[in-house]
Coordinates of C-alpha atoms in Angstrom, one line a residue:
Chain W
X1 CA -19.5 2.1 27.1
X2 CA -17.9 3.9 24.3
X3 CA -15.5 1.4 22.2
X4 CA -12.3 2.3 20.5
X5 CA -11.5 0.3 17.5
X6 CA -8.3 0.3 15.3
X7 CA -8.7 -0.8 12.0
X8 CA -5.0 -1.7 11.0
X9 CA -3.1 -4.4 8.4
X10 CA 0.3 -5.0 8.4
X11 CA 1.0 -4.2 4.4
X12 CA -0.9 -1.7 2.4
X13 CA -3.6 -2.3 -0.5
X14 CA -5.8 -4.6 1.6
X15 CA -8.7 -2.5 1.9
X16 CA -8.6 -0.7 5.2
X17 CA -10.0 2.7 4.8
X18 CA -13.1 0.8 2.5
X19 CA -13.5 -1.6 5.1
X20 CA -13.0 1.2 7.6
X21 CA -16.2 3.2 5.7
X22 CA -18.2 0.6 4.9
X23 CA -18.5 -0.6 9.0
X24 CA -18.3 2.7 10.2
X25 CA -21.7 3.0 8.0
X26 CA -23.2 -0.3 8.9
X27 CA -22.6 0.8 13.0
X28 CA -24.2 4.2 12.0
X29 CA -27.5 2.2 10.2
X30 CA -27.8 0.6 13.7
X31 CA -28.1 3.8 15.6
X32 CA -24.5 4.2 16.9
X33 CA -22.5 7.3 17.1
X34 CA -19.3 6.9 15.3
X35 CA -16.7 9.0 15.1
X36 CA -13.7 8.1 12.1
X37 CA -10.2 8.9 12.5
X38 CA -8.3 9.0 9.7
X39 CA -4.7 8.6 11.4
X40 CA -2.8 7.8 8.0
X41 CA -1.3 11.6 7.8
X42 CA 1.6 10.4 5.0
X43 CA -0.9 9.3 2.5
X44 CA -4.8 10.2 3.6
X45 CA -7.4 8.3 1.7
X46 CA -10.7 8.1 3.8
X47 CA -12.3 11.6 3.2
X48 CA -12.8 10.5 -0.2
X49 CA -15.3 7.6 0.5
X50 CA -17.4 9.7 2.3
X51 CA -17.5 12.6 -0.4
X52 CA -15.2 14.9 1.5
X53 CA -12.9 16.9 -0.7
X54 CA -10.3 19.9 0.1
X55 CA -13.3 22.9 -0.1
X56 CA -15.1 20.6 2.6
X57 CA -12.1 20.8 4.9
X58 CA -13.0 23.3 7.4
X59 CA -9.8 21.9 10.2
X60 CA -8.0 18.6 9.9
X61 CA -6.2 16.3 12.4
X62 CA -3.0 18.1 11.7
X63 CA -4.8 21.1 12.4
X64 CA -5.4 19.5 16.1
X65 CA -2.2 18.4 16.3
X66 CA -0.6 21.4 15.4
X67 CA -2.2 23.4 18.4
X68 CA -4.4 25.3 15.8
X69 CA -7.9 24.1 16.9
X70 CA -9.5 22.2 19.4
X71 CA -10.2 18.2 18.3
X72 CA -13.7 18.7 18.1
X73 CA -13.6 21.1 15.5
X74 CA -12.0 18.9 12.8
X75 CA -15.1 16.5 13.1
X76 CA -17.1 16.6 9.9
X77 CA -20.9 15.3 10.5
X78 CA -20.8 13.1 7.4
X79 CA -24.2 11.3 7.9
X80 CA -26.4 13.8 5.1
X81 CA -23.8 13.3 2.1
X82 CA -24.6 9.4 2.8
X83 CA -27.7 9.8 1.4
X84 CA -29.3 7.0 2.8
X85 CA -31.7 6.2 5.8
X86 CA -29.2 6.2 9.1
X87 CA -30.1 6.4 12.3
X88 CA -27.1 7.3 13.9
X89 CA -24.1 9.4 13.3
X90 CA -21.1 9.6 11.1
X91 CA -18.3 12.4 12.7
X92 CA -15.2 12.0 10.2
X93 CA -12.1 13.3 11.2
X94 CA -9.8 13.5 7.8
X95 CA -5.9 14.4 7.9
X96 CA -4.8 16.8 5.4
X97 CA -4.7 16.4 1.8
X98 CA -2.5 19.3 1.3
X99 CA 0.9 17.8 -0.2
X100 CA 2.8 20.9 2.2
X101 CA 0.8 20.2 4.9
X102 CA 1.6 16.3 4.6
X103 CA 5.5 17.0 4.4
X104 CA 5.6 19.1 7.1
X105 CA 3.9 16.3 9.2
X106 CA 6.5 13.9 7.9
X107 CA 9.3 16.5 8.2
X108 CA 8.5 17.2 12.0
X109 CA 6.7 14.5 13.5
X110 CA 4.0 15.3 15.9
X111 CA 2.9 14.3 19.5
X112 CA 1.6 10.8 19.9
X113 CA 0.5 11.6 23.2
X114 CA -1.8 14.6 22.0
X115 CA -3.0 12.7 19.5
X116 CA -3.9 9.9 22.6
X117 CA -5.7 12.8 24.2
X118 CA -7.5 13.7 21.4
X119 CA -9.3 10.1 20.5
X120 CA -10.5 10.7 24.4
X121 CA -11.6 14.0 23.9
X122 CA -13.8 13.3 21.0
X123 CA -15.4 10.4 22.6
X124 CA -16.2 13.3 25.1
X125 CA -17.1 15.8 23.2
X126 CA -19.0 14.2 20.6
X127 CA -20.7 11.6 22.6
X128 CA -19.5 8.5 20.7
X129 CA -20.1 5.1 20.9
X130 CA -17.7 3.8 18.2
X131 CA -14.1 5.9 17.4
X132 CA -13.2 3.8 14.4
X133 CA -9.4 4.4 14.0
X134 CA -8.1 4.1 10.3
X135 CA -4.1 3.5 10.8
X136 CA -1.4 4.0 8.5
X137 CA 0.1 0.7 7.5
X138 CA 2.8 -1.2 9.3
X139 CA 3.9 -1.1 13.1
X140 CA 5.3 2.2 13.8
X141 CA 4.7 3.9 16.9
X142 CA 1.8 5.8 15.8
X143 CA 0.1 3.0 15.3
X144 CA 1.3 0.8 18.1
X145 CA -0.5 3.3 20.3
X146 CA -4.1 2.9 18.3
X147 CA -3.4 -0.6 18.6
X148 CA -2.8 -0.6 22.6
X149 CA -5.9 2.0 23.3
X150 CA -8.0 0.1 21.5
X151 CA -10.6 -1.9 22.5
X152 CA -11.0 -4.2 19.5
X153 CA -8.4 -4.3 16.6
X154 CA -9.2 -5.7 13.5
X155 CA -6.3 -6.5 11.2
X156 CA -7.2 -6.7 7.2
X157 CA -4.8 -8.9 5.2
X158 CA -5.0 -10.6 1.7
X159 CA -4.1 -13.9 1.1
X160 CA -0.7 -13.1 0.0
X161 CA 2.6 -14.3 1.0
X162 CA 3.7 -10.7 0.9
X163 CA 1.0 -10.0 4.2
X164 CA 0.9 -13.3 6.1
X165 CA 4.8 -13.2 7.7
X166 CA 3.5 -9.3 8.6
X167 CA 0.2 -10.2 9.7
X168 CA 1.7 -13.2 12.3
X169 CA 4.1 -10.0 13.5
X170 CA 0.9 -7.8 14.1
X171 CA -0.7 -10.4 16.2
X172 CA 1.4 -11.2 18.3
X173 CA 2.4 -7.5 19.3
X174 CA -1.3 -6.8 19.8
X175 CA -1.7 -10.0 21.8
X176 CA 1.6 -8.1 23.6
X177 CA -0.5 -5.5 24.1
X178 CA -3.1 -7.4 25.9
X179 CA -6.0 -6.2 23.0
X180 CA -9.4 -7.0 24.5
X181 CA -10.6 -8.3 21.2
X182 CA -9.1 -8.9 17.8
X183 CA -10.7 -9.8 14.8
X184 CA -9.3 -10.4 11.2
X185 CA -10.6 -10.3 8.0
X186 CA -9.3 -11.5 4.9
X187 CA -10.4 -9.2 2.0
X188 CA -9.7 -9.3 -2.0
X189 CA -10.1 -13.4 -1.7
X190 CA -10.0 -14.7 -5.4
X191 CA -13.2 -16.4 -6.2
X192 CA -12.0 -19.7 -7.0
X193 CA -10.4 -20.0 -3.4
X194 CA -12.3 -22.1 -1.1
X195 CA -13.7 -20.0 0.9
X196 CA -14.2 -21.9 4.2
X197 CA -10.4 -23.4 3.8
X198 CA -9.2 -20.2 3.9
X199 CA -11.5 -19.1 7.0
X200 CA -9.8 -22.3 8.9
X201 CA -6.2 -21.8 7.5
X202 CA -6.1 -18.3 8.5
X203 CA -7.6 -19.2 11.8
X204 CA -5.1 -21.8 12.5
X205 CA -1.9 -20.1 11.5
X206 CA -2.5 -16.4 13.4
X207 CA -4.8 -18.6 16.2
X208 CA -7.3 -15.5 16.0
X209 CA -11.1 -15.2 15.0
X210 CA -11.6 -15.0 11.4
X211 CA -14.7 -12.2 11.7
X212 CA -15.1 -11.7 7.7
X213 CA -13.5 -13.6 4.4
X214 CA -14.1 -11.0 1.6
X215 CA -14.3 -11.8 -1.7
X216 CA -12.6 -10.0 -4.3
X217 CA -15.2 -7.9 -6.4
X218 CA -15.8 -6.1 -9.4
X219 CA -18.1 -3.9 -8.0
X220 CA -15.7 -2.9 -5.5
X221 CA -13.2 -2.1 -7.9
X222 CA -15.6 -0.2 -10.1
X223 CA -16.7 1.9 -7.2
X224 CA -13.1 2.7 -6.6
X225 CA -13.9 4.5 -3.3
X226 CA -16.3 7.1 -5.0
X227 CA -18.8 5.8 -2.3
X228 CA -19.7 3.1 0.4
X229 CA -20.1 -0.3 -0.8
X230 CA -22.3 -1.0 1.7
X231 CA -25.3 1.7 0.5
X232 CA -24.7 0.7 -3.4
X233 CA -24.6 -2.8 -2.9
X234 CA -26.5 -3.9 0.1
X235 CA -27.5 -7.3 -1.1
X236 CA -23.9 -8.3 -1.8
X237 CA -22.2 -11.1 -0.5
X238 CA -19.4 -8.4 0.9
X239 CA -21.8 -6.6 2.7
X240 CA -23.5 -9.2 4.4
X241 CA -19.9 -10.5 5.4
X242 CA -18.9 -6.7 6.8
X243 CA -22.4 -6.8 8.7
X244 CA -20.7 -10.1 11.2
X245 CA -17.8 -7.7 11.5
X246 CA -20.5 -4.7 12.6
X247 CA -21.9 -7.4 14.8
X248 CA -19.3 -8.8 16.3
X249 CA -18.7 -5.4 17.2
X250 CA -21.6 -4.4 18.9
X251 CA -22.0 -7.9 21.2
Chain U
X1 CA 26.9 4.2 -16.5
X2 CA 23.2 1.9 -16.8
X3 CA 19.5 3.8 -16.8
X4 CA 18.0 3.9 -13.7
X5 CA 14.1 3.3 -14.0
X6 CA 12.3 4.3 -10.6
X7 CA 8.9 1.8 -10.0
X8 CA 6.7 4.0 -8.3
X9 CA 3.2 4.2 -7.2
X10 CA 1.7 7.3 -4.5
X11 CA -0.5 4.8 -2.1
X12 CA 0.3 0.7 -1.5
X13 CA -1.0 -2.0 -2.4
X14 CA -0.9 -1.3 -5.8
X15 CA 1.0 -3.7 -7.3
X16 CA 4.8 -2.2 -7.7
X17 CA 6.5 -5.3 -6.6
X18 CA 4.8 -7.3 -8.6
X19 CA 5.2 -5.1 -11.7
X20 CA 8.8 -4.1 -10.8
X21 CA 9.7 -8.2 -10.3
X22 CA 7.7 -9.2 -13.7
X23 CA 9.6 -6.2 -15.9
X24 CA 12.9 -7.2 -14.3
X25 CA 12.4 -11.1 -15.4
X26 CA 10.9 -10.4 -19.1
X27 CA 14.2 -7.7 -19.8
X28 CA 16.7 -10.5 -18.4
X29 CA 15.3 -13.2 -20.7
X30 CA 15.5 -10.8 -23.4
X31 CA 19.4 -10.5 -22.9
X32 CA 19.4 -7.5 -21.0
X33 CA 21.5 -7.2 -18.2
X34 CA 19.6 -5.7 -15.5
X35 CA 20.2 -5.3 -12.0
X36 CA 16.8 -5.1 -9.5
X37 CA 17.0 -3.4 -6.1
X38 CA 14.4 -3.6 -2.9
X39 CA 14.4 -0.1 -2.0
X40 CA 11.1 -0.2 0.0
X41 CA 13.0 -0.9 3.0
X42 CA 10.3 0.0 5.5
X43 CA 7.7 -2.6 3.9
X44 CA 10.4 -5.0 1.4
X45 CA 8.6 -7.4 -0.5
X46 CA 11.0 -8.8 -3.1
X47 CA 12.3 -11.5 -1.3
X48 CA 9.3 -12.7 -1.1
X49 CA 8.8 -13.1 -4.8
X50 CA 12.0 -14.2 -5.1
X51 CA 11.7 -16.7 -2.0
X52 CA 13.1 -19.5 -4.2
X53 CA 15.8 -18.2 -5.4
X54 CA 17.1 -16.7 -2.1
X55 CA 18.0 -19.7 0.4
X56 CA 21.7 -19.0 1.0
X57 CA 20.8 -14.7 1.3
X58 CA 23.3 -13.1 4.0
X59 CA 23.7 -9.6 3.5
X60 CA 21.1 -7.7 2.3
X61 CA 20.7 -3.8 1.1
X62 CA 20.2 -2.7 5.0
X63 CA 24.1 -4.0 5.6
X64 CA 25.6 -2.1 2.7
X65 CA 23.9 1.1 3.5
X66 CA 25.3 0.4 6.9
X67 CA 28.1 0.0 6.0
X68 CA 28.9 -3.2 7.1
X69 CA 29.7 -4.9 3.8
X70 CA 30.3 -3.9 0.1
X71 CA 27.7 -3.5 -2.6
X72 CA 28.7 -6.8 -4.3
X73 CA 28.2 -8.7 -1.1
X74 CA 24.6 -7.8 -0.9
X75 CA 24.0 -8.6 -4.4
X76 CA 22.6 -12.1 -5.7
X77 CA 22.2 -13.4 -9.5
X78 CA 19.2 -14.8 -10.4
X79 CA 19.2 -17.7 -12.5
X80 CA 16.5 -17.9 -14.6
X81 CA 15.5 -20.2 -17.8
X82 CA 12.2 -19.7 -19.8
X83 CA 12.4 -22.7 -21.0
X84 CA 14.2 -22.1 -24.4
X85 CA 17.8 -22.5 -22.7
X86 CA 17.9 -18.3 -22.7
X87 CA 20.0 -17.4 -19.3
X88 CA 18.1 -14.4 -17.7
X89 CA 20.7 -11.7 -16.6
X90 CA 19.4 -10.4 -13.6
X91 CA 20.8 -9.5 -10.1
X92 CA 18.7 -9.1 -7.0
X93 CA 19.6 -6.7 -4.2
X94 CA 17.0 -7.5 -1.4
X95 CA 16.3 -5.8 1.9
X96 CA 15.6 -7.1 5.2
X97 CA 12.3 -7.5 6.2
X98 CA 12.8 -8.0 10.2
X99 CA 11.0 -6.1 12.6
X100 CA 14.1 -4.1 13.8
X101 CA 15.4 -3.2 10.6
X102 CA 12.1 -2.2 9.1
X103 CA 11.6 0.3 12.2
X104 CA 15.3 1.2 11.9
X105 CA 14.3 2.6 8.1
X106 CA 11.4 4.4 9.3
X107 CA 12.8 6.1 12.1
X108 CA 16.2 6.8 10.4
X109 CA 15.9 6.4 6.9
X110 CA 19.5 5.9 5.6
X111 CA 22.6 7.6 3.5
X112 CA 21.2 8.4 -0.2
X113 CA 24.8 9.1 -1.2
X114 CA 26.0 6.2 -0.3
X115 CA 23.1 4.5 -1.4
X116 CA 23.6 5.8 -5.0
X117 CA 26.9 5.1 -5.0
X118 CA 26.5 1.3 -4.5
X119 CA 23.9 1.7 -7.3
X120 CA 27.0 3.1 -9.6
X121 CA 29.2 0.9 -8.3
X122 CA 26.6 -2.0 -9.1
X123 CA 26.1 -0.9 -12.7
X124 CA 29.5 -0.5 -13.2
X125 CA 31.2 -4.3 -11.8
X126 CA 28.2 -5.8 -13.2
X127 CA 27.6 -4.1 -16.7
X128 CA 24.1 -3.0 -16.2
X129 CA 21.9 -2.5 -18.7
X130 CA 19.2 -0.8 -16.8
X131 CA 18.6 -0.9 -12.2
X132 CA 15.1 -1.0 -11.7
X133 CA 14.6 0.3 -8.3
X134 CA 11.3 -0.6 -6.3
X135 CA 10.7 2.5 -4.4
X136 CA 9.0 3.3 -1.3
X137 CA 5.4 4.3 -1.9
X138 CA 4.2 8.0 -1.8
X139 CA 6.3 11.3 -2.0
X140 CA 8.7 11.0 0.5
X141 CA 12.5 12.0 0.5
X142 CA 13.8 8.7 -0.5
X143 CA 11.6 8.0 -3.2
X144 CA 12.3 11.9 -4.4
X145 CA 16.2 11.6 -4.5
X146 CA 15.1 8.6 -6.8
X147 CA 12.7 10.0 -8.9
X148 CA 15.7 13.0 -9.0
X149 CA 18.6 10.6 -10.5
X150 CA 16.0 8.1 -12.6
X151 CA 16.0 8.2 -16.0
X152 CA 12.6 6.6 -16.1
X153 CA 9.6 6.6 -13.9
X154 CA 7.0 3.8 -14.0
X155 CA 4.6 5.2 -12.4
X156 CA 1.8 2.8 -11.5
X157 CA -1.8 3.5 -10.6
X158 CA -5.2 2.2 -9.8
X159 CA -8.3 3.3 -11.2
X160 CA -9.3 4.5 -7.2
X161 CA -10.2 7.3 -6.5
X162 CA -7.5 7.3 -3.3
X163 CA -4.8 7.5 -5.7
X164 CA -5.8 10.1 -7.9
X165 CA -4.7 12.6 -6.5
X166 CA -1.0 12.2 -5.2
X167 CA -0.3 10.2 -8.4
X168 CA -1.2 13.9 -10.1
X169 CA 1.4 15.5 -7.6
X170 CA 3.8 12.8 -8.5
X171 CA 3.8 13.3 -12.0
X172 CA 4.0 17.0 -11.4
X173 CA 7.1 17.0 -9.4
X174 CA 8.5 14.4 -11.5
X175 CA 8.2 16.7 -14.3
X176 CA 9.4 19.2 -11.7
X177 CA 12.4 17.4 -11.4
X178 CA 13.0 17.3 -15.6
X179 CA 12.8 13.5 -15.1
X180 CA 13.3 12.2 -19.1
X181 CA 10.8 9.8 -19.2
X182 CA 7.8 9.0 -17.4
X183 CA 5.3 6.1 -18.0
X184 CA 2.2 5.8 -16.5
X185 CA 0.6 2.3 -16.4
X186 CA -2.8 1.9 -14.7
X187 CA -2.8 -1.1 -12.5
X188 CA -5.7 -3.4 -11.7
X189 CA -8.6 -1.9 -14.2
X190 CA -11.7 -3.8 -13.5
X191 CA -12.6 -6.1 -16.2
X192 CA -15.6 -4.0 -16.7
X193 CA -14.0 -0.8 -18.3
X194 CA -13.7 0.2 -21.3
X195 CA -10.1 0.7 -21.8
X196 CA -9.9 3.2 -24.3
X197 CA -11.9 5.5 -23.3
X198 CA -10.3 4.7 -19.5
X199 CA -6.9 5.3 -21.0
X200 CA -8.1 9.0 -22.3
X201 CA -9.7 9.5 -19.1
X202 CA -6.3 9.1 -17.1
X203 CA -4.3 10.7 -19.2
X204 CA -7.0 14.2 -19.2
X205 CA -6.6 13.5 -15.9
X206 CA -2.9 13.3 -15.2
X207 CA -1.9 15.6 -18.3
X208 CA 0.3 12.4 -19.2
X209 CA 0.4 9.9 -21.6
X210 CA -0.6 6.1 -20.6
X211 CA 2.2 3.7 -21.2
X212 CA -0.3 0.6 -20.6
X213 CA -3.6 -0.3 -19.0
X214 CA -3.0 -3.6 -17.0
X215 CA -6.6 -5.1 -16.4
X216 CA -7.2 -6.9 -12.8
X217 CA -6.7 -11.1 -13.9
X218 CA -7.7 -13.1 -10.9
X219 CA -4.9 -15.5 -11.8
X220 CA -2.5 -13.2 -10.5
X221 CA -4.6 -12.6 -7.2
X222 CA -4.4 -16.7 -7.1
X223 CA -0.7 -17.1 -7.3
X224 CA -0.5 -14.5 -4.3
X225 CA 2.6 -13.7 -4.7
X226 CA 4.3 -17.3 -4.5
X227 CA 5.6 -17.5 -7.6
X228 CA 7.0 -15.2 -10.5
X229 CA 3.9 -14.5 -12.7
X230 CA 5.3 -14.3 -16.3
X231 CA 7.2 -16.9 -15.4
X232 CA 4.4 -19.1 -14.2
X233 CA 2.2 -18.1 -17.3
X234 CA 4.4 -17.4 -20.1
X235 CA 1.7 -17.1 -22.6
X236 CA -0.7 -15.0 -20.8
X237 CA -2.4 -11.3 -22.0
X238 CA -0.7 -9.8 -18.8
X239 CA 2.5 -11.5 -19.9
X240 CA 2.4 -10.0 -23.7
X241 CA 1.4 -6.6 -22.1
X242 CA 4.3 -6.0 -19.7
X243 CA 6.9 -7.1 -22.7
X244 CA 5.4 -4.2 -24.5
X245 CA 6.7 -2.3 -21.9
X246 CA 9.9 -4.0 -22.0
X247 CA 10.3 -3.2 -25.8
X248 CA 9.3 0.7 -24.4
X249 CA 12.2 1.0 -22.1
X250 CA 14.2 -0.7 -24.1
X251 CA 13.7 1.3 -26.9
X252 CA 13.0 5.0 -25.2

């Protein structure tokens, strides 16, 4: 049964899209077809993990949503510029890096319900097992939809006071929203926090499984989205911790 | 009437509040009388930072751009004391961070007149050395009618690859826009660089000078936002760094 799974966090900066990649790639190494939707029109960010710049960009979701093309046509097979050894498929679906094309999404809005349609059709037309949805921060009704389509959510945060009061929000509108199954991860963890106190704490306050507790790396941050983590680094404590969330997944 | 310095950065996360908060605090203790506003009304973050300080908050920016109080109402003065009996001089206009009011921004957005005129009206009744404003993230029409009336723009920046690019529209636009100052401070550089040859890269990069190259410290990932950094740490690298740009904009 294909799965539909928004990747969402309540403020921005916790690592979505890289989290977003780095699975996508780890569901992809385990044979599955996934499709990635980058759904964060206002500032796009995605694309550039997976090596896609503006010459690449044959359509884009604004494209779709614009009546220009059909849904299918603004998937990009990714899976070659991975350069690694995967058995499945990586379709990404970017959103326009054109600053005109972005104000005029922002200026006019577009239809949530053909964007709805579209998330089925690719499933459809591309034969998916995964549609990995990469939201825009914050509740908004954009990504309120992802979030009640879905079949999993997860919901990055940091261990911030500026994300938790947001984060205990998100929960509870995706428990709301009856969410099959919803997973967090906390990500950018300093490494002198204790890292099972934080698993528990965060477990007890949002009364949600804790799928992944992220360090914060170095690596990371010197990769600064020029690649997947997960294919430079596959020994790394992070990837091992994003391979439970690929797993938890898949069960 | 005071200088307006816009805090903005193109994608989240990437550290304006914190900068914005840190830069207001150091120029108070200094003696300057500055006045800080939560402008990010769909995402505020301030009063967080601020949480302390904040207990007996009523009306916040959202009412005054409402229109259901005056500027002054929605206005609170910070008292702060490094230690060396100096009284910080800072005011503290915070937003509302409730569900309703946050959606309210996004779907509405709100009166930039009227929200510039509480800004004069501000500087004016409270003698205003500078209003920092912490914008909204990215390029949108609220965060351009402030980069139009600013007469400095912190820019911030990671070293990400994400950000590259609409931080190169922003400082395009803001030039666009014949802003008089612009300072671009790289945020959160991994220990790892070398910061010279970093600091050449970005500025090739955005045809811009670099104000300051702020290096990731996990000490301020650690205090998570609970407490006032410089304030916290006094003494720190980070600290002396951001008072450099202080003695910038005080100077400039």
């Amino acid at each position: 049964m294909p799965k539909i799974v928004s990747i969402h966090s309540f403020r921005g900066g916790t690592g979505k899209s890289n989290t977003t990649a780095n699975v996508s790639t780890l569901l992809a190494a385990e044979g599955q077809r996934v499709g990635v939707i980058d759904t964060d029109i206002q500032s796009p960010g995605i694309h550039v993990l997976f090596g896609l710049d503006e010459d690449d960009m044959v359509h884009s979701l604004n494209d779709y949503l614009w009546g220009k093309c059909d849904i299918e046509e603004t998937a990009h097979d990714v899976t070659a510029s991975l350069k690694a050894d995967i058995d499945g498929q990586i379709y990404l679906i970017p959103s326009s890096i054109k600053a005109g094309e972005i104000a005029r999404v922002l200026r006019e809005g577009y239809d949530v319900g053909l964007l709805n349609d579209g998330f089925h059709e690719l499933i459809e037309k591309l034969d998916l097992d995964m549609l990995m949805i990469d939201t825009h921060p914050g509740l908004n009704e954009e990504t309120l939809l992802s979030i009640a389509i879905s079949d999993a959510l997860i919901i990055i945060l940091r261990p911030d006071q500026q994300d938790y009061q947001g984060t205990g929000v998100t929960v509870e509108v995706a428990r709301k929203l009856i969410v099959p199954q919803m997973l967090l991860v906390v990500n950018k963890v300093p490494t002198t926090f204790d890292f099972d106190e934080v698993k528990a704490r965060v477990e007890q306050i949002y009364e949600c499984d804790v799928a992944a507790v992220l360090p914060h790396s170095d690596e990371m941050m010197a990769l600064a989205s020029a690649g997947v983590f997960v294919l430079h680094y596959p020994n790394h404590q992070v990837s091992s911790e994003l391979r439970q969330v690929a797993a938890k997944l898949l069960a | 009437m005071a200088r307006i310095v816009a805090v903005n950065s193109f994608r989240l996360g990437v550290g304006r509040s914190t900068i914005a908060t840190n830069l207001a605090v150091l120029l108070a203790l200094r003696g300057q009388r500055i006045g800080l506003i939560d402008a990010n009304l769909q995402a505020p973050g301030l009063h967080i930072l601020f949480g302390q300080h904040l207990d007996q908050a009523s009306y916040l920016l959202n009412d005054f751009l409402q229109n259901k109080c005056d500027i002054q109402q929605a206005v609170y003065r910070i008292a702060l004391a490094d230690g060396v009996a100096h009284q910080g001089l800072l005011w503290l206009v915070p937003a509302s961070p409730h569900l309703t009011e946050t959606t309210r921004m996004i779907r509405q957005g709100y009166d930039l007149d009227w929200f510039y005129r509480g800004l004069q009206e501000l500087a004016s009744t409270l003698r205003l050395d500078m209003v920092l404003i912490d914008t909204q993230n990215g390029l949108t029409e609220e965060t351009l009618f402030t980069l139009a009336i600013a007469d400095v723009l912190i820019l911030l920046s990671r070293t990400d690859q994400q950000d590259y690019r609409g931080t190169a529209i922003t400082v395009e636009l803001a030039r666009k826009l014949d802003l008089p100052r612009i300072l671009l401070i790289v945020n959160e550089a991994p220990g790892t660089a070398d910061f010279s040859i970093l600091k050449t890269q970005i500025a090739q990069t955005y045809h811009c000078d670099v104000g300051a190259v702020l290096p990731h410290f996990e000490e301020v990932m650690a205090l998570a936002s609970a407490e006032i950094f410089v304030l916290r740490y006094p003494h720190h690298p980070l600290t002396t760094q951001l008072e450099q740009i202080g003695d910038e904009l005080v100077r400039s």
